[in-house]
Amino acid sequence: MAPVPTLLIVDDDPTVRLLTSSGLKKRGYQVIQAMDVEQAMLLMQDKNPDLALVDVSMPGRNGFEFVQAVRNGEAGNANRERPLLMLTGSDDVQSIDQAFTSGATDFITKPINLPLLVERVKYALRGAEREKALREAQIEQASACKLASLGFWQLNFSNDALTWSEDATEVLNCATLPKSRQALLKLLNASDGLRLDTALEVAREGQDGLNLEITLYLGHSERIVRLQSDPKTQEGQLIGAFQDVTALRAFEDKALYLAEYDELTDLPKRRLFLNLLDEKLTDRKPTVWSIGVIDISRLHRINDALGIEAGDQVLAMFAKRLKNILGHEALMCRLEADTFAVAIPHTDSEQMRAYYQHWLQPLARAHHVKSEEVFVDFTAGVSLYPQDGSNSDELLRTALLAQRFCRDHAGNQKVMFYRDVASSEENHALSLENDLRKALENQEFFLVYQPKQQLSTSRFIGVEALLRWRHPTRGVVSPGEFIPLLEESGLIIDVGDWVAEEACRQLAQWQAEGIEVGMAINISARQFEQFGLASRLSRHVAQYAIQPRQLELEITESTAMINPEATLLTLYELRKLGFKLAIDDFGTGHSSYEYLLRFPLDTLKIDRSFIIDIADARPNRAIVRSLTALSQGLGIKTVAEGVETQRQRDYLDALDVDDIQGFLLARPMEPQACLAFLQAHARAMVVN
């Protein structure tokens, strides 16, 4: 059974010590207490606690000084790496940064939230265990290095005599070793010989020690040897150590190969391919390059019928055939599991189309795998330099677009050039817009819901309704693809009205199931400008017998600032009817604090771009803290979007953000899944 961790609480306030100690003891920890830094230092040396909770503000030496003293070894070397958590009544970024600068492991603000403190303690103790295991592994590694096959050498500058340690021949796997400096130089190539001779002369003058790798040609073998020495000679002699690093360099070469090359096909991976192509493009010879993307169709059928090994064999054979057809001048790579890319130089751009049709034909011939004749179908897309892109990234992107268009729209056609795709993209967009016009009538739209959590209580107090489109042939279409078309075509007005009605209906249904949450819906710029928005929303909430305050209307910062004076009038009209109002993506546009003061808002949503690096970027924390302070002064609630990690959540909690939403809590869910999620959490809250 694992020993119970001992925690040290250092605080001059006896009430804080008592309450914190009592709470932690109930969680199974042993707790010792100190009223000041001097007493704490004695307890650290005597009791060696597993973790210390240290108040910042104390008489005499403060908490920052205590942390620095422990890290400097004043409490004994055994305690230098102990996790130290700062307890502070300050929540400004400067205090937080000073805590970490002093060497604190983590921080928590007062008044202490005991459940949060317990989690922070658990996290810190687990981290300390991991660091301890890492240190032990490093010590073992150091011991192993001492036991490695190392040898020693000695060079006498007076007569150039070279001597080796007794085990040197065994280490280097050879019968004899050179007895003089000149004999050693003869076993090296010209470049290594010059480097070693120069380094030895520098060492003779006492200017620098020896530290270089050379390749020794010993009979029928080659050994890569690292030679090292101190910078000072001893009585005209240079004494050093050597190590055979042949196996290590071979391992590194293999690792480098695996990082840049695909082991199955022996082709470069994407990054190396793009770098090589950029180098070729800068040569300007030839002036024309074609970049092709070839995607094997339905490889999974071969895997299902003959096994994954057979599928791998087909890929290897396909790559080999590709190399044989294109030769050495072309660049090739394996982009993904069943996708290849090629870059081919040309002198005659007029014959490009015929050239591709010609060399692609042999790729379609049968492969013989496991006594079976296997035919491989594929589609290809081609972009041209410089017409379709000025660098490798652009050229690969346009070639991929052409390949996907060929796969989805070209029928039996094997290859399509990007210039053909670009000319038909308007027709593609028009087709998508036509499908959008039918989508509402055909009930193809649906809503998903992302929960929103209140940090102070951990309760889910609301959801945000998000629009999705299930196309009859394309499946679920990305919102980034169809929502701009909705806005450009004006269809967003009718679709937005449907979203509001469906959200109200769903909210009423959840209320009948006993779930009480708020519902947030996004209002587009076109909707917001449309006359009668308030009356339509009022009609929907009345139809489903819900209260307007249960509906939160979100407008983006950019929408609000299109016409601030008109925005102000509309917001007051909506507020008068009882709707809650939120400004979304705040901080990404060019809003004026003057209008923020004037807008009748309930919620300010902090854009996810400020949340992503909040645990590591001080400016992000400063921005978030300024927004929460501003919102608190205005009586506005703050919501952080895009929260994906527990660390982000902890910082947002410490910076006084009210609510959060993001993948850490849940991804957007369809109604039944969201209902089950909310019900399960409600039951868990009752149990706790």
XYZ file of C-alpha atoms in Angstrom:
688
model
C 0.000 0.000 0.000
C 1.371 3.397 -1.040
C 2.342 5.762 1.823
C 0.012 8.669 2.558
C 1.465 11.956 1.193
C 2.420 14.588 3.760
C 1.474 18.192 2.983
C 2.951 21.296 4.633
C 0.725 24.392 4.948
C 2.639 27.646 5.453
C 0.337 30.563 6.362
C 0.324 33.158 9.128
C -3.502 33.070 9.295
C -4.524 30.322 11.768
C -8.055 30.192 10.351
C -6.800 29.498 6.848
C -4.426 26.849 8.178
C -7.211 25.192 10.160
C -9.786 25.137 7.353
C -7.306 24.049 4.689
C -5.776 21.406 6.955
C -9.199 20.019 7.872
C -10.306 19.811 4.252
C -7.123 18.081 3.100
C -7.159 15.613 5.990
C -10.675 14.592 4.962
C -9.215 13.775 1.548
C -6.756 11.369 3.181
C -3.607 13.499 3.409
C -1.297 13.951 6.395
C -0.949 17.651 7.145
C 1.657 19.644 9.084
C 1.522 23.401 9.602
C 3.875 26.362 9.890
C 3.041 29.970 10.737
C 6.090 31.534 9.049
C 8.986 30.797 6.709
C 11.520 30.014 9.485
C 9.299 27.351 11.010
C 8.511 26.009 7.574
C 12.195 25.632 6.711
C 12.763 23.559 9.857
C 9.789 21.320 9.065
C 10.975 20.871 5.493
C 14.324 19.566 6.758
C 12.822 17.464 9.566
C 9.701 16.006 7.930
C 10.515 16.121 4.207
C 6.881 16.761 3.166
C 5.749 15.651 -0.274
C 4.276 19.058 -1.109
C 4.041 22.545 0.425
C 1.172 25.064 0.199
C 2.696 28.490 0.774
C 0.954 31.802 1.391
C 2.506 34.755 -0.448
C 2.024 37.466 2.191
C 3.557 36.658 5.585
C 5.528 38.655 8.168
C 9.282 38.392 7.792
C 10.259 36.412 4.705
C 7.366 36.083 2.260
C 6.237 33.086 0.262
C 8.282 33.994 -2.804
C 11.453 34.031 -0.660
C 10.531 30.675 0.855
C 10.181 29.113 -2.596
C 13.518 30.559 -3.700
C 15.220 29.294 -0.526
C 13.879 25.763 -1.035
C 14.931 25.759 -4.686
C 18.414 26.946 -3.633
C 18.788 23.953 -1.310
C 18.482 25.784 2.027
C 15.934 23.175 3.175
C 18.183 20.314 2.096
C 18.912 18.878 -1.343
C 16.174 16.278 -0.905
C 13.566 19.053 -0.968
C 14.867 21.086 -3.923
C 12.460 19.432 -6.339
C 9.415 19.314 -4.031
C 6.187 20.684 -5.590
C 5.408 24.121 -4.097
C 1.940 25.662 -4.562
C 1.485 29.381 -3.919
C -1.625 30.558 -2.051
C -2.316 34.163 -2.952
C -5.092 36.651 -2.561
C -3.871 38.369 -5.713
C -5.111 37.204 -9.074
C -3.249 39.633 -11.296
C -0.891 38.307 -13.929
C 2.143 39.932 -12.258
C 1.655 37.887 -9.069
C 1.163 34.724 -11.078
C 4.323 35.356 -13.093
C 6.316 36.175 -9.936
C 5.185 32.880 -8.406
C 6.510 30.912 -11.363
C 9.676 33.025 -11.579
C 10.411 32.192 -7.939
C 10.162 28.508 -8.752
C 6.576 27.697 -7.753
C 5.017 24.603 -9.256
C 1.519 26.098 -9.420
C -0.700 28.716 -7.788
C -4.233 28.993 -6.416
C -6.044 32.138 -5.391
C -7.775 32.944 -2.112
C -10.404 32.459 -0.875
C -9.519 28.836 -1.416
C -11.853 26.676 -3.480
C -11.232 23.362 -1.681
C -12.321 21.005 -4.521
C -10.092 22.943 -6.920
C -7.209 22.902 -4.411
C -7.524 19.127 -4.000
C -7.314 18.666 -7.771
C -4.294 20.979 -7.999
C -2.578 19.014 -5.207
C -3.283 15.719 -6.982
C -1.942 17.148 -10.229
C 1.224 18.493 -8.560
C 1.919 15.213 -6.734
C 1.493 13.213 -9.931
C 3.839 15.613 -11.696
C 6.407 15.235 -8.925
C 6.247 11.449 -9.232
C 6.845 11.694 -12.968
C 9.809 14.029 -12.455
C 11.265 11.695 -9.819
C 10.984 8.750 -12.171
C 12.650 10.804 -14.899
C 15.538 11.780 -12.608
C 16.071 8.166 -11.582
C 16.086 7.141 -15.232
C 18.674 9.833 -15.974
C 20.895 8.562 -13.129
C 20.628 5.018 -14.482
C 21.470 6.300 -17.941
C 24.556 8.085 -16.608
C 25.691 4.872 -14.909
C 25.151 2.947 -18.122
C 27.323 5.454 -19.998
C 30.173 4.787 -17.560
C 29.839 1.082 -18.224
C 29.779 1.592 -22.004
C 32.673 0.504 -24.140
C 34.847 3.564 -23.788
C 38.599 3.645 -24.250
C 41.501 6.035 -23.712
C 44.379 7.290 -25.823
C 47.555 9.264 -25.226
C 49.665 11.256 -27.668
C 53.275 12.238 -26.878
C 54.041 15.405 -28.848
C 57.824 14.966 -28.480
C 57.938 11.834 -30.657
C 54.294 11.620 -31.917
C 53.929 8.209 -30.224
C 50.303 7.137 -29.782
C 49.203 4.648 -27.132
C 45.785 3.153 -26.433
C 44.084 1.567 -23.438
C 44.197 -2.219 -23.217
C 40.615 -2.752 -24.337
C 40.819 -0.381 -27.321
C 41.144 -3.130 -29.958
C 38.149 -4.919 -28.454
C 36.073 -1.741 -28.405
C 36.908 -0.969 -32.043
C 36.738 -4.621 -33.127
C 40.151 -4.663 -34.783
C 43.444 -6.529 -34.422
C 45.840 -3.583 -34.169
C 45.705 0.175 -33.793
C 48.124 2.829 -35.105
C 51.189 3.475 -32.940
C 51.856 7.033 -34.088
C 50.126 10.224 -35.103
C 51.106 9.789 -38.757
C 49.914 6.180 -38.792
C 46.532 7.345 -37.439
C 46.229 10.064 -40.097
C 46.818 7.464 -42.820
C 43.695 5.590 -41.687
C 41.511 8.638 -42.392
C 40.217 10.263 -45.534
C 41.747 13.595 -46.546
C 39.046 15.744 -44.942
C 39.071 13.934 -41.587
C 42.875 13.864 -41.608
C 43.099 17.629 -42.056
C 40.520 18.277 -39.316
C 42.263 15.967 -36.832
C 45.764 17.301 -37.574
C 44.549 20.888 -37.103
C 42.721 20.016 -33.870
C 45.835 18.323 -32.453
C 47.954 21.398 -33.183
C 45.408 23.623 -31.434
C 45.451 21.238 -28.451
C 49.274 21.275 -28.394
C 49.147 25.068 -27.899
C 46.674 24.591 -25.039
C 44.061 26.715 -26.802
C 41.268 24.163 -26.888
C 40.523 20.535 -26.186
C 39.815 17.871 -28.761
C 36.200 17.051 -29.626
C 35.528 15.663 -33.072
C 34.325 12.593 -34.929
C 36.380 10.780 -37.518
C 35.915 7.684 -39.660
C 38.645 5.100 -39.150
C 39.301 2.641 -41.996
C 40.434 -0.444 -40.096
C 41.081 -3.285 -42.492
C 37.749 -4.347 -43.946
C 35.618 -2.261 -41.578
C 34.839 1.397 -40.994
C 34.329 2.740 -37.490
C 33.034 6.187 -36.585
C 35.004 7.291 -33.524
C 34.582 10.337 -31.314
C 37.866 11.656 -29.886
C 37.853 13.973 -26.876
C 40.464 15.500 -24.574
C 40.940 18.262 -22.000
C 42.265 21.585 -23.291
C 45.552 21.232 -21.376
C 48.460 18.943 -22.167
C 50.299 17.180 -19.351
C 54.110 17.275 -19.656
C 53.950 17.389 -23.443
C 51.313 14.681 -23.645
C 47.662 14.884 -24.643
C 45.388 12.436 -22.849
C 41.863 11.793 -24.017
C 38.989 9.351 -24.392
C 37.363 7.772 -27.405
C 34.058 6.079 -28.069
C 32.894 3.982 -30.965
C 29.707 5.762 -32.112
C 29.187 3.750 -35.298
C 26.004 2.082 -34.072
C 24.677 5.359 -32.653
C 25.201 7.208 -35.938
C 23.581 4.346 -37.842
C 20.588 4.583 -35.522
C 20.411 8.362 -36.018
C 20.631 7.932 -39.784
C 17.784 5.428 -39.613
C 15.706 7.800 -37.489
C 16.403 10.637 -39.934
C 15.445 8.387 -42.820
C 12.174 7.390 -41.149
C 11.416 11.061 -40.425
C 11.844 12.088 -44.060
C 11.113 8.903 -46.034
C 8.264 6.423 -46.203
C 9.682 3.049 -45.237
C 7.196 1.012 -47.288
C 7.756 2.743 -50.641
C 11.196 4.318 -50.052
C 9.740 7.629 -51.281
C 10.133 11.005 -49.562
C 7.358 12.178 -47.261
C 5.414 15.401 -47.806
C 7.808 17.792 -46.006
C 10.933 16.611 -47.817
C 9.097 16.599 -51.155
C 7.964 20.210 -50.705
C 11.448 21.337 -49.655
C 13.068 19.628 -52.644
C 10.497 21.114 -54.996
C 11.062 24.627 -53.650
C 14.783 24.177 -54.276
C 14.090 23.111 -57.865
C 11.760 26.051 -58.465
C 14.422 28.539 -57.379
C 16.775 27.177 -60.068
C 14.386 28.427 -62.774
C 15.548 25.543 -64.967
C 13.347 24.334 -66.498
C 10.816 27.161 -66.332
C 7.806 24.806 -66.363
C 6.968 22.153 -63.759
C 3.876 20.025 -63.383
C 2.798 18.753 -59.972
C 0.541 15.719 -59.980
C -1.424 14.108 -57.147
C -2.440 10.486 -57.712
C -4.990 8.930 -55.373
C -5.627 5.165 -55.435
C -9.352 4.429 -55.318
C -10.884 1.904 -52.948
C -7.650 0.411 -51.624
C -9.704 -0.848 -48.681
C -11.266 -3.467 -50.976
C -7.871 -5.078 -51.500
C -7.213 -4.935 -47.746
C -10.594 -6.537 -47.002
C -10.243 -9.262 -49.635
C -6.559 -10.192 -49.382
C -5.395 -8.601 -46.115
C -3.509 -5.449 -45.137
C -0.196 -7.055 -46.091
C -1.453 -7.447 -49.648
C -2.582 -3.820 -49.675
C 0.901 -2.742 -48.562
C 2.423 -4.878 -51.285
C 0.230 -3.176 -53.896
C 1.333 0.260 -52.636
C 5.017 -0.749 -52.816
C 4.586 -2.134 -56.336
C 2.655 0.966 -57.411
C 5.458 3.202 -56.103
C 8.106 1.114 -57.867
C 6.190 1.328 -61.134
C 5.924 5.089 -60.642
C 9.711 5.365 -60.240
C 10.395 3.246 -63.315
C 8.042 5.281 -65.501
C 9.158 8.763 -64.454
C 12.880 8.217 -64.015
C 15.370 10.211 -61.957
C 14.507 13.750 -63.025
C 11.075 13.670 -61.397
C 10.445 14.215 -57.701
C 8.072 11.774 -56.012
C 6.550 11.316 -52.567
C 3.939 9.400 -50.662
C 1.543 12.037 -49.338
C -0.817 9.783 -47.406
C -1.726 6.112 -47.105
C -2.987 5.779 -50.689
C -1.974 9.123 -52.221
C 1.216 9.970 -54.126
C 2.592 13.225 -55.499
C 5.002 13.817 -58.368
C 6.787 16.890 -59.695
C 7.998 16.700 -63.311
C 10.150 19.184 -65.248
C 9.040 20.067 -68.798
C 10.485 21.784 -71.795
C 7.298 21.620 -73.888
C 4.225 22.848 -72.022
C 1.984 22.431 -75.089
C 2.164 18.632 -74.948
C 1.528 18.441 -71.189
C -1.970 16.950 -71.342
C -0.989 14.257 -73.819
C 2.121 13.514 -71.765
C 0.093 12.816 -68.618
C -2.426 10.673 -70.458
C 0.480 8.663 -71.847
C 2.509 7.956 -68.711
C -0.477 7.354 -66.446
C -1.711 4.427 -68.569
C 0.916 1.904 -67.383
C -0.026 2.587 -63.753
C -3.414 0.964 -64.381
C -1.939 -2.396 -65.403
C -2.572 -5.360 -63.138
C -0.367 -6.198 -60.148
C 0.178 -9.834 -59.170
C -0.319 -10.273 -55.432
C -0.758 -13.630 -53.669
C -1.351 -15.379 -57.007
C -4.124 -12.892 -57.720
C -4.362 -10.321 -60.499
C -5.127 -7.014 -58.812
C -6.137 -3.926 -60.786
C -5.631 -0.517 -59.251
C -7.931 2.354 -60.144
C -6.929 5.943 -59.443
C -7.645 9.601 -60.141
C -5.087 12.338 -60.679
C -5.002 16.117 -60.469
C -2.330 18.340 -62.002
C -1.207 21.907 -61.358
C 1.361 23.849 -63.360
C 4.188 26.153 -62.315
C 4.067 29.119 -62.483
C 0.431 29.427 -63.642
C -1.225 27.675 -60.657
C 1.118 28.608 -57.830
C 4.392 30.297 -57.017
C 5.665 27.793 -54.434
C 5.403 24.132 -53.516
C 2.572 24.572 -50.997
C 0.341 26.411 -53.460
C 1.094 23.972 -56.255
C 0.334 20.940 -54.095
C -2.889 22.548 -52.857
C -4.139 23.261 -56.384
C -3.160 19.773 -57.556
C -5.110 18.269 -54.649
C -8.146 20.371 -55.576
C -7.928 19.119 -59.142
C -7.616 15.489 -57.988
C -10.615 15.747 -55.678
C -12.672 17.395 -58.388
C -11.647 14.618 -60.780
C -12.680 11.991 -58.235
C -16.066 13.592 -57.503
C -17.127 14.963 -60.900
C -15.066 13.613 -63.781
C -16.723 10.203 -64.229
C -14.288 7.808 -65.945
C -11.696 10.508 -66.549
C -8.342 9.638 -64.940
C -6.711 13.050 -64.805
C -7.833 16.673 -64.555
C -5.798 19.871 -64.696
C -6.407 22.643 -62.189
C -7.070 25.154 -64.981
C -10.106 23.052 -65.977
C -11.301 22.854 -62.368
C -10.919 26.592 -61.793
C -13.094 27.363 -64.802
C -15.860 25.099 -63.490
C -15.750 26.187 -59.819
C -18.428 28.839 -60.396
C -20.742 26.138 -61.717
C -19.914 24.035 -58.656
C -20.762 26.932 -56.312
C -23.998 27.577 -58.236
C -24.929 23.894 -57.913
C -24.291 24.023 -54.168
C -26.390 27.188 -53.866
C -29.245 25.533 -55.754
C -29.069 22.593 -53.353
C -29.131 25.040 -50.427
C -32.342 26.584 -51.723
C -33.989 23.164 -51.542
C -32.409 22.155 -48.220
C -34.834 24.019 -45.958
C -37.868 22.696 -47.790
C -36.438 19.156 -47.755
C -35.651 19.346 -43.997
C -31.943 18.742 -44.539
C -30.818 21.222 -41.886
C -30.386 20.137 -38.282
C -29.003 21.601 -35.076
C -26.294 20.364 -32.764
C -25.742 21.726 -29.279
C -22.552 22.510 -27.374
C -22.864 22.699 -23.556
C -21.719 25.702 -21.552
C -20.393 25.255 -17.983
C -20.397 27.689 -15.071
C -16.951 27.574 -13.490
C -17.985 28.527 -9.972
C -20.437 25.621 -9.633
C -19.337 23.231 -12.412
C -22.988 23.126 -13.514
C -24.010 23.156 -17.152
C -26.169 26.234 -17.384
C -26.710 26.490 -21.127
C -26.061 25.263 -24.644
C -25.232 26.935 -27.934
C -27.260 25.863 -30.997
C -25.097 25.320 -34.103
C -26.389 24.830 -37.652
C -25.479 21.758 -39.723
C -26.486 20.589 -43.231
C -26.896 16.940 -44.213
C -26.670 16.963 -47.999
C -28.507 14.047 -49.669
C -25.418 12.931 -51.648
C -22.419 14.688 -50.054
C -23.286 13.915 -46.452
C -22.700 16.518 -43.745
C -21.284 19.650 -45.389
C -18.824 21.810 -43.471
C -20.438 24.993 -42.062
C -17.456 26.937 -43.394
C -18.536 25.910 -46.894
C -22.281 26.544 -46.860
C -22.852 29.348 -44.326
C -21.007 31.974 -46.442
C -23.238 30.949 -49.367
C -26.318 31.323 -47.166
C -25.238 34.850 -46.245
C -24.258 35.888 -49.763
C -27.516 34.612 -51.251
C -29.732 36.032 -48.501
C -31.005 32.541 -47.625
C -29.591 33.045 -44.136
C -32.668 35.097 -43.210
C -35.102 32.193 -43.685
C -32.640 29.593 -42.390
C -31.825 31.762 -39.372
C -35.530 32.067 -38.611
C -35.817 28.260 -38.768
C -32.837 27.945 -36.387
C -34.528 30.232 -33.856
C -37.814 28.316 -34.039
C -36.125 24.889 -33.837
C -34.011 26.014 -30.863
C -37.134 27.203 -29.046
C -38.916 23.927 -29.797
C -35.960 21.893 -28.539
C -35.661 24.008 -25.404
C -39.342 23.466 -24.612
C -38.930 19.715 -25.126
C -35.939 19.581 -22.769
C -37.843 21.545 -20.159
C -40.573 18.911 -20.328
C -37.837 16.362 -19.548
C -36.826 18.353 -16.461
C -33.706 20.001 -17.920
C -33.466 23.750 -17.280
C -30.792 25.409 -19.395
C -30.426 28.553 -21.436
C -30.262 28.421 -25.226
C -27.833 30.558 -27.228
C -28.372 31.115 -30.952
C -26.253 33.014 -33.442
C -27.790 35.947 -35.298
C -26.113 36.717 -38.630
C -25.423 40.196 -39.934
C -28.151 39.838 -42.597
C -30.703 38.786 -39.983
C -29.697 41.603 -37.686
C -30.232 44.176 -40.423
C -33.629 42.707 -41.367
C -36.741 44.569 -40.237
C -38.973 42.610 -37.855
C -36.292 40.450 -36.177
C -37.610 41.176 -32.680
C -41.223 40.374 -33.565
C -40.296 37.057 -35.213
C -38.252 35.973 -32.207
C -41.083 36.943 -29.870
C -43.480 34.853 -31.919
C -41.270 31.765 -31.601
C -40.853 31.966 -27.824
C -44.598 32.509 -27.425
C -45.384 29.534 -29.670
C -43.412 27.151 -27.433
C -44.256 28.830 -24.126
C -40.704 29.633 -23.101
C -39.456 32.837 -21.529
C -37.462 35.308 -23.681
C -34.757 35.424 -20.952
C -34.053 31.733 -21.663
C -32.894 32.671 -25.153
C -29.497 34.361 -25.578
C -28.900 36.043 -28.930
C -25.276 36.124 -30.056
C -24.005 38.655 -32.580
C -20.402 38.893 -33.686
C -18.226 41.870 -32.913
C -17.938 42.651 -36.649
C -21.743 42.595 -37.042
C -22.174 44.967 -34.133
C -19.716 47.460 -35.583
C -21.143 47.632 -39.126
C -23.546 50.352 -37.990
C -23.092 50.880 -34.250
C -25.955 53.359 -33.868
C -28.458 51.063 -35.609
C -27.078 48.123 -33.588
C -27.743 50.046 -30.395
C -31.418 50.606 -31.294
C -31.987 46.945 -32.218
C -30.269 45.695 -29.069
C -32.429 47.906 -26.852
C -35.547 46.663 -28.626
C -34.535 43.040 -28.005
C -33.561 43.768 -24.406
C -36.939 45.434 -23.782
C -38.661 42.211 -24.889
C -36.604 40.228 -22.338
C -34.011 38.495 -24.540
C -30.463 38.099 -23.286
C -27.746 39.547 -25.500
C -24.177 38.416 -26.113
C -21.350 39.723 -28.262
C -19.390 36.867 -29.844
C -15.711 36.571 -30.952
C -14.861 39.634 -28.905
C -11.348 40.974 -29.332
C -10.858 39.846 -32.947
C -12.260 42.950 -34.654
C -12.011 46.691 -34.224
C -14.647 47.407 -31.630
C -14.626 50.527 -29.511
C -14.901 50.289 -25.740
C -17.186 53.325 -26.013
C -19.837 51.252 -27.774
C -19.229 48.282 -25.495
C -20.147 50.580 -22.613
C -23.302 51.658 -24.426
C -24.518 48.276 -25.718
C -27.043 46.599 -23.354
C -25.156 43.295 -23.158
C -25.479 40.353 -20.799
C -22.515 38.313 -21.997
C -19.112 38.912 -23.563
C -17.693 35.839 -25.325
C -13.883 35.802 -25.455
C -12.610 34.470 -28.750
C -10.778 31.111 -28.703
C -7.664 32.709 -30.244
C -6.914 34.184 -26.803
C -7.576 30.868 -25.041
C -5.346 28.505 -27.060
C -2.038 29.642 -25.519
C -3.325 31.147 -22.274
C -1.271 28.748 -20.128
C 1.973 29.722 -21.876
C 1.530 33.258 -23.186
C 1.578 36.099 -20.700
C -0.026 38.607 -23.148
C -3.020 36.298 -23.592
C -3.537 36.143 -19.835
C -3.256 39.906 -19.588
C -5.897 40.391 -22.293
C -8.299 37.900 -20.719
C -7.819 39.434 -17.293
C -8.497 42.927 -18.656
C -11.682 41.685 -20.318
C -12.932 39.973 -17.158
C -12.154 43.058 -15.083
C -13.977 45.258 -17.598
C -16.956 42.904 -17.685
C -17.161 42.717 -13.899
C -17.220 46.500 -13.762
C -20.062 46.583 -16.305
C -21.988 43.715 -14.720
C -21.469 41.530 -17.799
C -20.851 37.780 -17.708
C -17.776 36.400 -19.549
C -17.680 33.163 -21.540
C -14.444 31.634 -22.889
C -14.777 29.711 -26.151
C -12.633 26.849 -27.413
C -11.450 25.451 -24.058
C -9.692 22.177 -24.816
C -7.441 21.391 -21.833
C -7.730 21.269 -18.052
C -4.803 23.681 -17.827
C -6.690 26.275 -19.859
C -9.710 25.776 -17.600
C -7.631 26.319 -14.465
C -6.180 29.572 -15.762
C -9.580 30.850 -16.853
C -10.950 30.038 -13.418
C -8.084 31.912 -11.781
C -8.649 34.896 -14.095
C -12.335 35.130 -13.051
C -13.971 33.977 -16.287
C -17.584 33.021 -15.509
C -18.447 30.307 -18.031
C -16.606 28.123 -20.545
C -17.395 25.961 -23.542
C -15.226 23.781 -25.741
C -14.053 20.253 -26.496
C -12.771 19.779 -22.925
C -16.416 19.623 -21.848
C -18.063 18.136 -24.934
C -18.185 18.383 -28.687
C -21.411 19.654 -30.305
C -24.062 16.925 -30.006
C -27.384 16.122 -31.598
C -30.450 16.610 -29.361
C -30.790 13.142 -27.822
C -27.090 12.851 -27.070
C -27.074 16.327 -25.543
C -30.121 15.521 -23.406
C -28.459 12.337 -22.107
C -25.278 14.307 -21.382
C -27.121 17.004 -19.413
C -29.216 14.443 -17.499
C -26.131 12.410 -16.549
C -24.341 15.514 -15.298
C -27.410 16.642 -13.332
C -27.549 13.242 -11.597
C -23.832 13.406 -10.830
C -24.235 16.861 -9.259
C -27.029 15.557 -7.008
C -24.889 12.617 -5.861
C -21.943 14.892 -5.073
